[in-house]
Coordinates of C-alpha atoms in Angstrom, one line a residue:
M99 CA -137.0 -5.3 93.2
A100 CA -133.8 -3.4 93.7
S101 CA -134.2 0.4 93.7
L102 CA -133.2 2.4 90.6
F103 CA -132.1 5.4 92.6
T104 CA -128.9 4.1 94.1
F105 CA -125.4 5.7 94.2
E106 CA -124.0 2.8 92.1
N107 CA -126.6 3.4 89.3
L108 CA -126.1 7.1 89.3
Y109 CA -122.3 6.7 89.2
R110 CA -122.6 4.5 86.1
A111 CA -124.9 7.1 84.5
Y112 CA -122.4 9.8 85.4
L113 CA -119.6 7.8 83.6
D114 CA -121.8 7.5 80.5
C115 CA -122.7 11.2 80.7
R116 CA -119.1 12.4 80.8
R117 CA -117.8 10.1 78.1
K118 CA -116.1 12.1 75.3
K119 CA -117.0 15.3 77.2
R120 CA -114.7 15.1 80.2
G121 CA -112.8 18.2 79.1
K122 CA -115.9 20.4 79.0
M123 CA -116.3 23.0 81.7
A124 CA -119.6 21.6 83.0
A125 CA -118.1 18.1 83.3
L126 CA -115.0 19.4 85.1
A127 CA -117.1 21.5 87.5
F128 CA -119.2 18.5 88.4
E129 CA -116.1 16.2 88.7
V130 CA -114.6 18.4 91.4
N131 CA -117.3 17.3 93.9
A132 CA -118.8 14.4 91.9
E133 CA -119.3 12.2 95.0
Q134 CA -121.2 14.9 96.9
Y135 CA -123.4 15.8 93.8
L136 CA -124.2 12.2 93.2
L137 CA -125.2 11.6 96.8
E138 CA -127.4 14.7 96.7
L139 CA -129.1 13.4 93.5
T140 CA -129.6 10.0 95.1
R141 CA -131.3 11.5 98.1
E142 CA -133.5 13.8 95.9
L143 CA -134.5 11.0 93.6
A144 CA -135.2 8.5 96.4
G145 CA -137.3 11.1 98.2
R146 CA -139.1 12.1 95.0
S147 CA -138.1 15.7 95.5
Y148 CA -135.9 15.9 92.4
R149 CA -136.8 18.7 89.9
P150 CA -134.8 19.5 86.8
S151 CA -132.8 22.7 86.9
P152 CA -133.3 25.6 84.5
S153 CA -132.0 24.8 81.0
F154 CA -129.5 26.8 79.0
C155 CA -131.3 28.2 75.9
F156 CA -129.7 29.3 72.7
V157 CA -130.1 29.3 68.9
A158 CA -127.9 27.0 66.9
K159 CA -127.4 27.3 63.2
N160 CA -126.4 24.3 61.0
D161 CA -128.4 24.1 57.8
K162 CA -131.2 26.1 59.6
H163 CA -131.8 27.9 62.8
R164 CA -132.9 25.7 65.7
E165 CA -133.9 26.6 69.3
V166 CA -131.9 24.4 71.7
F167 CA -132.4 23.8 75.4
A168 CA -129.3 22.2 77.0
A169 CA -129.8 20.7 80.5
E170 CA -127.4 21.2 83.3
F171 CA -124.8 18.4 83.8
R172 CA -126.6 17.0 86.9
D173 CA -129.8 16.7 84.9
R174 CA -128.0 15.0 82.1
V175 CA -126.8 12.4 84.5
V176 CA -130.4 11.7 85.4
H177 CA -131.3 11.5 81.7
H178 CA -128.7 8.8 81.2
L179 CA -130.0 7.0 84.2
L180 CA -133.5 6.9 82.8
V181 CA -132.6 6.2 79.2
R182 CA -130.2 3.4 80.2
R183 CA -133.2 1.5 81.7
L184 CA -135.8 2.4 79.1
E185 CA -133.6 1.2 76.3
K186 CA -133.7 -2.3 77.7
I187 CA -137.5 -2.2 77.6
W188 CA -138.1 -0.5 74.3
E189 CA -135.2 -1.8 72.1
P190 CA -137.0 -5.1 71.4
V191 CA -140.1 -3.2 70.5
F192 CA -138.6 -0.8 67.9
I193 CA -138.4 -1.9 64.3
H194 CA -135.0 -2.7 62.8
D195 CA -135.1 0.2 60.4
S196 CA -135.4 3.1 62.9
Y197 CA -131.8 4.4 62.9
A198 CA -131.7 7.6 65.1
C199 CA -130.2 7.6 68.6
R200 CA -129.8 3.9 68.8
K201 CA -126.7 1.8 69.5
G202 CA -125.1 0.3 66.5
K203 CA -127.2 2.5 64.1
G204 CA -126.4 6.1 63.2
T205 CA -126.1 8.0 59.9
H206 CA -123.6 5.6 58.2
G207 CA -125.7 2.6 59.1
T208 CA -128.7 4.5 57.7
V209 CA -126.9 5.1 54.4
E210 CA -125.8 1.5 54.0
R211 CA -129.2 0.2 54.8
L212 CA -130.9 2.6 52.3
R213 CA -128.3 1.7 49.6
S214 CA -129.2 -2.0 50.1
F215 CA -132.9 -1.1 49.7
T216 CA -132.2 0.8 46.4
R217 CA -130.3 -2.1 45.0
K218 CA -133.1 -4.6 45.9
V219 CA -136.0 -2.5 44.7
T220 CA -134.2 -1.8 41.4
A221 CA -132.8 -5.3 41.0
N222 CA -129.2 -4.0 41.0
D223 CA -130.1 -0.9 39.0
T224 CA -131.9 -2.9 36.2
R225 CA -135.5 -2.0 37.0
R226 CA -137.3 1.3 37.4
A227 CA -138.4 2.1 40.9
W228 CA -139.6 5.1 43.0
F229 CA -139.1 6.5 46.4
A230 CA -141.2 8.7 48.6
Q231 CA -139.4 11.0 51.0
L232 CA -141.5 12.6 53.8
D233 CA -140.8 15.0 56.6
I234 CA -142.9 15.7 59.7
R235 CA -143.6 19.4 60.1
A236 CA -142.0 20.9 63.3
F237 CA -141.7 17.5 64.9
F238 CA -140.2 18.2 68.3
P239 CA -142.4 21.2 69.1
S240 CA -145.5 19.3 68.0
I241 CA -145.1 16.2 70.2
D242 CA -148.1 15.8 72.5
R243 CA -146.8 15.1 76.0
K244 CA -149.9 13.3 77.2
I245 CA -149.9 10.9 74.3
L246 CA -146.1 10.4 74.8
L247 CA -146.5 9.7 78.5
S248 CA -149.3 7.2 77.9
M249 CA -147.0 5.4 75.4
V250 CA -144.1 5.3 77.8
L251 CA -146.1 4.2 80.9
S252 CA -147.9 1.4 78.9
R253 CA -144.7 -0.7 79.2
L254 CA -143.6 0.4 82.6
Q255 CA -144.4 -1.5 85.9
N256 CA -141.7 0.0 88.0
E257 CA -143.0 3.0 90.0
E258 CA -139.7 4.7 90.1
L259 CA -139.4 4.6 86.3
R260 CA -143.0 5.8 85.9
W261 CA -142.5 8.8 88.3
L262 CA -139.2 9.8 86.7
S263 CA -140.5 9.5 83.2
E264 CA -143.5 11.7 84.1
T265 CA -141.3 14.3 85.8
L266 CA -139.0 14.7 82.8
I267 CA -141.7 14.6 80.1
F268 CA -143.8 17.3 81.8
H269 CA -140.8 19.5 82.8
D270 CA -141.2 22.9 81.0
P271 CA -137.8 24.0 79.8
T272 CA -139.2 27.5 79.0
T273 CA -139.6 28.2 82.7
D274 CA -136.7 30.6 83.8
P275 CA -134.2 29.4 81.2
V276 CA -130.6 30.8 81.1
F277 CA -130.2 32.5 77.7
T278 CA -126.7 32.1 76.4
C279 CA -127.1 34.0 73.1
S280 CA -128.5 37.3 71.9
P281 CA -132.3 37.6 71.9
E282 CA -132.1 38.9 68.3
K283 CA -131.2 35.4 67.1
W284 CA -134.8 34.2 67.9
R285 CA -135.9 36.3 64.9
D286 CA -134.5 33.6 62.7
V287 CA -136.5 30.8 64.4
P288 CA -140.0 30.3 63.0
P289 CA -142.6 30.7 65.7
H290 CA -144.1 27.2 65.1
K291 CA -140.6 25.8 65.9
S292 CA -140.1 27.5 69.2
L293 CA -141.3 26.0 72.5
F294 CA -142.0 29.6 73.7
S295 CA -144.9 29.7 71.1
V296 CA -146.5 26.3 71.3
S297 CA -149.6 25.5 73.3
F298 CA -149.4 24.0 76.8
G299 CA -148.6 20.3 76.9
K300 CA -146.8 20.4 73.5
G301 CA -143.2 20.0 72.5
L302 CA -139.9 18.4 73.7
P303 CA -136.7 20.4 73.9
I304 CA -134.1 19.8 71.2
G305 CA -130.8 19.0 72.8
N306 CA -131.6 16.4 75.5
L307 CA -130.9 12.7 75.4
T308 CA -134.4 12.0 76.7
S309 CA -136.0 14.0 73.8
Q310 CA -134.1 11.9 71.2
F311 CA -135.1 8.7 72.9
F312 CA -138.8 9.7 73.5
A313 CA -138.9 10.7 69.8
N314 CA -138.3 7.1 68.9
V315 CA -141.0 6.0 71.3
Y316 CA -143.5 8.5 69.9
L317 CA -142.9 7.5 66.3
N318 CA -142.8 3.8 67.1
A319 CA -146.6 3.7 66.5
L320 CA -146.0 5.1 63.0
D321 CA -143.2 2.6 62.3
Q322 CA -145.5 -0.3 63.3
F323 CA -148.3 1.1 61.2
V324 CA -146.1 1.4 58.1
K325 CA -144.6 -2.1 58.5
H326 CA -147.6 -4.1 59.7
T327 CA -150.6 -2.3 58.4
L328 CA -149.4 -0.8 55.2
K329 CA -146.9 -3.7 54.9
V330 CA -144.2 -1.5 53.3
R331 CA -141.3 -3.7 52.5
W332 CA -138.6 -1.0 52.0
Y333 CA -139.0 1.6 54.7
I334 CA -136.5 3.5 56.8
R335 CA -136.7 6.4 59.3
Y336 CA -134.1 8.7 60.8
V337 CA -135.8 10.9 63.5
D338 CA -138.6 12.6 61.6
D339 CA -137.4 11.9 58.0
L340 CA -139.0 8.9 56.3
V341 CA -138.1 7.1 53.1
L342 CA -140.3 4.5 51.4
L343 CA -139.5 2.6 48.2
D344 CA -141.6 0.7 45.8
R345 CA -141.8 -0.2 42.1
D346 CA -145.2 1.5 41.7
R347 CA -145.5 5.2 42.0
H348 CA -149.3 5.1 42.7
T349 CA -148.7 2.8 45.6
L350 CA -146.3 5.4 47.1
Q351 CA -148.9 8.1 46.7
R352 CA -151.5 6.0 48.5
W353 CA -149.1 5.2 51.3
T354 CA -148.2 8.9 51.7
E355 CA -151.9 9.9 52.1
E356 CA -152.5 7.1 54.6
I357 CA -149.4 8.0 56.6
G358 CA -150.6 11.7 56.7
T359 CA -154.0 10.6 58.0
F360 CA -152.5 8.3 60.6
L361 CA -150.2 11.0 61.9
Q362 CA -153.1 13.5 62.3
N363 CA -155.5 11.1 63.9
T364 CA -153.1 9.2 66.2
L365 CA -150.1 11.4 67.0
K366 CA -151.5 14.9 66.3
L367 CA -148.7 15.5 63.8
D368 CA -148.6 16.7 60.2
L369 CA -146.5 15.9 57.2
H370 CA -144.7 19.0 55.8
P371 CA -146.7 20.0 52.8
N372 CA -143.6 21.1 50.8
R373 CA -141.5 18.0 51.5
R374 CA -143.6 15.2 50.1
I375 CA -141.2 14.0 47.4
I376 CA -141.9 11.1 45.0
R377 CA -139.2 10.6 42.4
P378 CA -137.4 7.8 40.6
V379 CA -134.6 6.1 42.6
S380 CA -132.2 6.8 39.7
N381 CA -132.4 10.5 40.6
G382 CA -130.7 9.8 43.9
I383 CA -132.1 10.1 47.4
D384 CA -130.9 13.1 49.4
F385 CA -130.8 11.7 52.9
V386 CA -128.7 12.3 56.1
G387 CA -126.1 14.3 54.2
Y388 CA -125.6 12.0 51.2
I389 CA -127.1 11.5 47.7
I390 CA -127.8 7.8 47.6
R391 CA -128.1 5.8 44.3
P392 CA -128.0 2.0 43.8
S393 CA -124.5 2.0 42.4
R394 CA -123.0 5.3 43.7
L395 CA -122.9 7.4 46.8
Y396 CA -122.2 11.1 46.8
I397 CA -121.8 13.7 49.5
R398 CA -124.5 16.4 49.6
K399 CA -123.4 19.6 47.8
R400 CA -124.2 21.7 50.8
V401 CA -121.9 19.6 53.0
A402 CA -119.0 20.0 50.5
E403 CA -119.6 23.8 50.3
K404 CA -119.6 24.0 54.1
C405 CA -116.3 22.1 54.2
K406 CA -114.7 24.5 51.7
T407 CA -116.0 27.6 53.6
A408 CA -114.7 26.3 56.9
I409 CA -111.2 25.7 55.4
T410 CA -111.2 29.1 53.8
D411 CA -112.2 30.8 57.0
Q412 CA -109.6 28.9 59.1
T413 CA -106.7 29.4 56.6
K414 CA -107.5 33.1 56.1
G415 CA -104.5 35.2 57.2
M416 CA -102.1 32.3 57.4
M417 CA -100.4 33.2 54.1
K418 CA -98.8 36.6 53.4
R419 CA -97.1 37.6 50.1
R420 CA -94.5 40.3 49.7
N421 CA -93.0 40.7 46.2
D422 CA -91.8 37.2 45.2
C423 CA -91.7 35.9 48.8
V424 CA -94.4 34.0 50.6
S425 CA -94.6 33.6 54.4
M426 CA -96.9 31.1 56.0
V427 CA -97.7 31.1 59.7
F428 CA -99.5 28.1 61.2
M429 CA -99.6 28.3 65.0
P430 CA -100.2 24.9 66.8
G431 CA -103.7 25.9 68.1
A432 CA -105.0 27.0 64.7
C433 CA -103.3 24.2 63.0
H434 CA -104.8 21.6 65.3
K435 CA -108.3 23.1 64.9
L436 CA -108.0 22.9 61.1
Y437 CA -106.7 19.3 61.4
C438 CA -109.8 18.3 63.4
T439 CA -112.1 20.0 60.9
L440 CA -110.5 18.3 58.0
N441 CA -110.6 14.8 59.6
S442 CA -114.2 15.3 60.5
Y443 CA -115.3 16.2 57.0
F444 CA -113.0 13.8 55.3
G445 CA -114.3 11.0 57.5
A446 CA -117.8 11.7 56.0
F447 CA -116.3 12.0 52.5
S448 CA -114.5 8.6 52.8
H449 CA -117.9 6.8 52.6
A450 CA -118.8 8.4 49.3
S451 CA -117.3 9.0 45.9
C452 CA -115.3 12.0 46.8
H453 CA -111.7 11.4 45.7
R454 CA -111.8 14.3 43.2
L455 CA -113.4 16.6 45.7
V456 CA -110.6 16.1 48.2
Q457 CA -107.9 16.5 45.5
T458 CA -109.6 19.8 44.5
I459 CA -109.7 21.1 48.1
F460 CA -106.0 20.4 48.5
T461 CA -105.0 21.7 45.1
K462 CA -106.7 25.1 45.5
N463 CA -105.5 25.9 49.0
L464 CA -101.7 26.4 49.3
P465 CA -101.6 26.7 53.2
L466 CA -103.6 23.5 53.4
R467 CA -101.3 21.4 51.3
T468 CA -98.3 23.0 53.0
M469 CA -99.4 22.0 56.5
F470 CA -101.0 18.6 55.7
K471 CA -100.9 15.5 53.5
N472 CA -103.9 13.5 52.5
K473 CA -103.6 9.7 52.6
E474 CA -106.8 7.8 51.8
F475 CA -109.1 10.5 53.4
K476 CA -106.9 10.7 56.5
V477 CA -105.1 14.0 57.1
I478 CA -101.5 13.8 58.3
K479 CA -99.6 16.7 59.8
R480 CA -96.5 17.4 57.7
W481 CA -94.6 19.4 60.3
S482 CA -95.3 17.6 63.6
P483 CA -93.2 14.5 64.3
P484 CA -95.6 11.4 64.6
F485 CA -93.2 9.7 67.0
R486 CA -91.7 10.3 70.4
S487 CA -88.3 11.9 69.9
A488 CA -85.4 10.7 72.0
N489 CA -83.5 13.9 71.8
L490 CA -83.2 17.3 69.9
Y491 CA -81.1 15.7 67.2
T492 CA -83.9 13.2 66.3
Q493 CA -86.4 16.1 66.0
Y494 CA -83.9 18.0 63.8
R495 CA -83.4 15.1 61.5
F496 CA -87.2 14.8 61.0
F497 CA -87.5 18.4 59.8
R498 CA -84.2 18.3 57.9
A499 CA -85.4 15.3 55.8
R500 CA -88.5 17.3 54.8
F501 CA -87.2 20.8 54.3
R502 CA -84.3 22.0 52.2
G503 CA -84.0 25.6 53.5
L504 CA -82.7 27.1 56.8
L505 CA -84.0 25.5 60.0
L506 CA -84.4 27.6 63.1
F507 CA -85.1 25.7 66.3
Q508 CA -86.4 27.3 69.5
V509 CA -84.5 26.0 72.6
G510 CA -85.8 27.8 75.6
C511 CA -85.3 31.5 75.2
Y512 CA -83.0 31.1 72.1
L513 CA -83.4 30.4 68.4
E514 CA -80.7 28.1 67.2
M515 CA -79.3 27.0 63.8
Y516 CA -77.2 23.8 63.3
D517 CA -74.6 22.2 61.1
K518 CA -74.6 23.7 57.5
D519 CA -77.2 26.3 58.4
A520 CA -75.1 27.5 61.3
L521 CA -72.0 27.7 59.1
W522 CA -74.0 29.7 56.5
A523 CA -75.2 32.1 59.2
V524 CA -71.7 32.6 60.5
K525 CA -70.4 33.4 57.1
H526 CA -73.2 35.6 55.7
L527 CA -74.8 37.1 58.7
G528 CA -71.8 37.5 60.9
M529 CA -73.2 35.4 63.7
K530 CA -70.9 33.9 66.4
R531 CA -70.3 30.2 66.3
I532 CA -70.8 28.5 69.7
F533 CA -70.1 25.0 71.1
P534 CA -72.2 22.4 69.3
R535 CA -74.8 20.2 71.0
K536 CA -74.6 16.4 71.0
G537 CA -75.0 15.1 67.5
F538 CA -74.3 18.4 65.7
Y539 CA -70.9 19.7 64.4
A540 CA -71.8 23.4 64.4
R541 CA -74.2 25.7 66.2
C542 CA -75.1 29.4 66.4
G543 CA -78.1 31.3 67.8
I544 CA -79.9 34.4 68.9
S545 CA -82.3 35.4 71.7
M546 CA -86.0 35.0 70.9
K547 CA -86.3 38.8 71.7
R548 CA -84.4 39.5 68.5
L549 CA -86.6 37.2 66.3
K550 CA -88.4 40.0 64.5
A551 CA -85.2 41.8 63.5
F552 CA -83.5 38.6 62.6
S553 CA -86.3 37.4 60.4
K554 CA -85.8 40.5 58.3
K555 CA -82.2 39.6 57.7
L556 CA -83.4 36.3 56.3
A557 CA -85.7 37.9 53.8
G558 CA -85.3 36.1 50.5
Q559 CA -84.1 32.9 52.1
H560 CA -86.1 29.6 52.4
A561 CA -86.6 29.3 56.1
M562 CA -88.6 27.3 58.6
Y563 CA -89.2 28.2 62.2
V564 CA -89.7 25.3 64.7
F565 CA -91.0 26.3 68.1
Q566 CA -91.7 24.5 71.4
T567 CA -95.3 23.9 72.3
G568 CA -94.7 23.6 76.0
R569 CA -95.8 19.9 76.1
M570 CA -93.5 17.0 76.8
H571 CA -93.0 14.6 73.9
G572 CA -91.4 11.6 75.4
R573 CA -88.3 12.8 77.4
I574 CA -88.1 16.1 75.4
L575 CA -90.2 19.1 74.7
E576 CA -92.5 18.8 71.7
R577 CA -91.6 21.0 68.8
V578 CA -93.6 21.8 65.7
A579 CA -93.1 24.1 62.7
V580 CA -95.0 27.4 63.1
R581 CA -93.7 29.4 60.1
M582 CA -92.3 28.8 56.7
D583 CA -90.8 31.3 54.2
Y584 CA -90.0 30.6 50.6
C585 CA -89.3 32.7 47.6
D586 CA -89.4 30.7 44.4
K587 CA -91.5 28.0 42.7
S588 CA -88.8 25.3 43.0
M589 CA -88.9 25.4 46.8
K590 CA -92.7 25.4 46.8
K591 CA -92.7 22.4 44.5
A592 CA -90.2 20.6 46.6
N593 CA -92.3 20.9 49.8
N594 CA -95.5 19.8 48.1
Q595 CA -94.1 16.5 47.0

């Protein structure tokens, strides 16, 4: 049988590992000498001398504080190498309705599957039905590594796979980790959820690909028990969150007790005592960020509030008011970050009934609706040309068609005005008219060094400042709007259409 530890296999694992992360510092540092690093890994693995490097340890906060151990990039390559092979062995074993960390599954697949369950159990919302929602207490820190290893090895004949699986499962990430956040943050992590507090031989680190895959292997015994022993028809699991549906509440209560007993006796795990929920399906199932009902799907309130908070934080300071005038500054970096945030949240909102929520978000945030347009949950930048401009005149026409006030364009070290704007500046500001560029009939300008003083002269005027980003956009430098001034409601209304 061909060896697993070859340069070709490691190179494929490296390509998988860097996918969508090629711009990260760790990936870039590895890529500089990728061939040398991969050859070293090949020799270490083939000689059975490979040992994982110290992990980076920090506390992450999403809805709760979590202790995370992030492996070095070289170790992540090895993780991909192992999981790539183990998936082929274990995928046929897993039940269909286990949805975490599996190709073609994910959160949206989970939601659609659970919605189909709710429609079936309620006969399209015409019959009363119940659901039980269960959560395993401190799942990752409570995994017994000996039990896990016996499960993994039970289906492995290849000695290389067996050795590497054992090496990674029994690696202790708490040995000499590199702490990348303040030690004070560990005060927010409950002791029973920290690997520094668990007993020897317990726990897998949150943050590694292998941990996510091994979690599915560990709970596969539970999945098989629920489907084949309890014979639950409507059951779905996402990591350590379980949902069971039935038309009889007492049946769900019995299943809950039997699942709790099975977890304790077989996997040495416990159900969370405060998260054993049995309610009518009509109440909605709060699962993977959504509230799921047979006929409707809503976003979780906490997710909506996080979106609003993120938008408020990122738009803070963008708008300044002085008397009747408003000045908005949206630099390309901050604008793009907000653009990514919006598209991320709106992508999740697009699967649910959230049209009114999105409208409210745009209505209540002036900088937001000034910078962007919303089209069917897709955010579009108002002041960044979506096409490759052939010349400066093409860029100017894009902004001219969308803004009625004065346009000021950065061209190198100068700020220029064209056509009717240039004629107005010559007449009212005493600026000198200069030879026009191709496509224009008038031009005037000032040095960028005089921008601050010149902007004061334009106080009370509707003006937009269009600056260069430094990137090429076709055959010309890319330009985007970075500042907008307006002073009455009519202009504000015109630019919100």
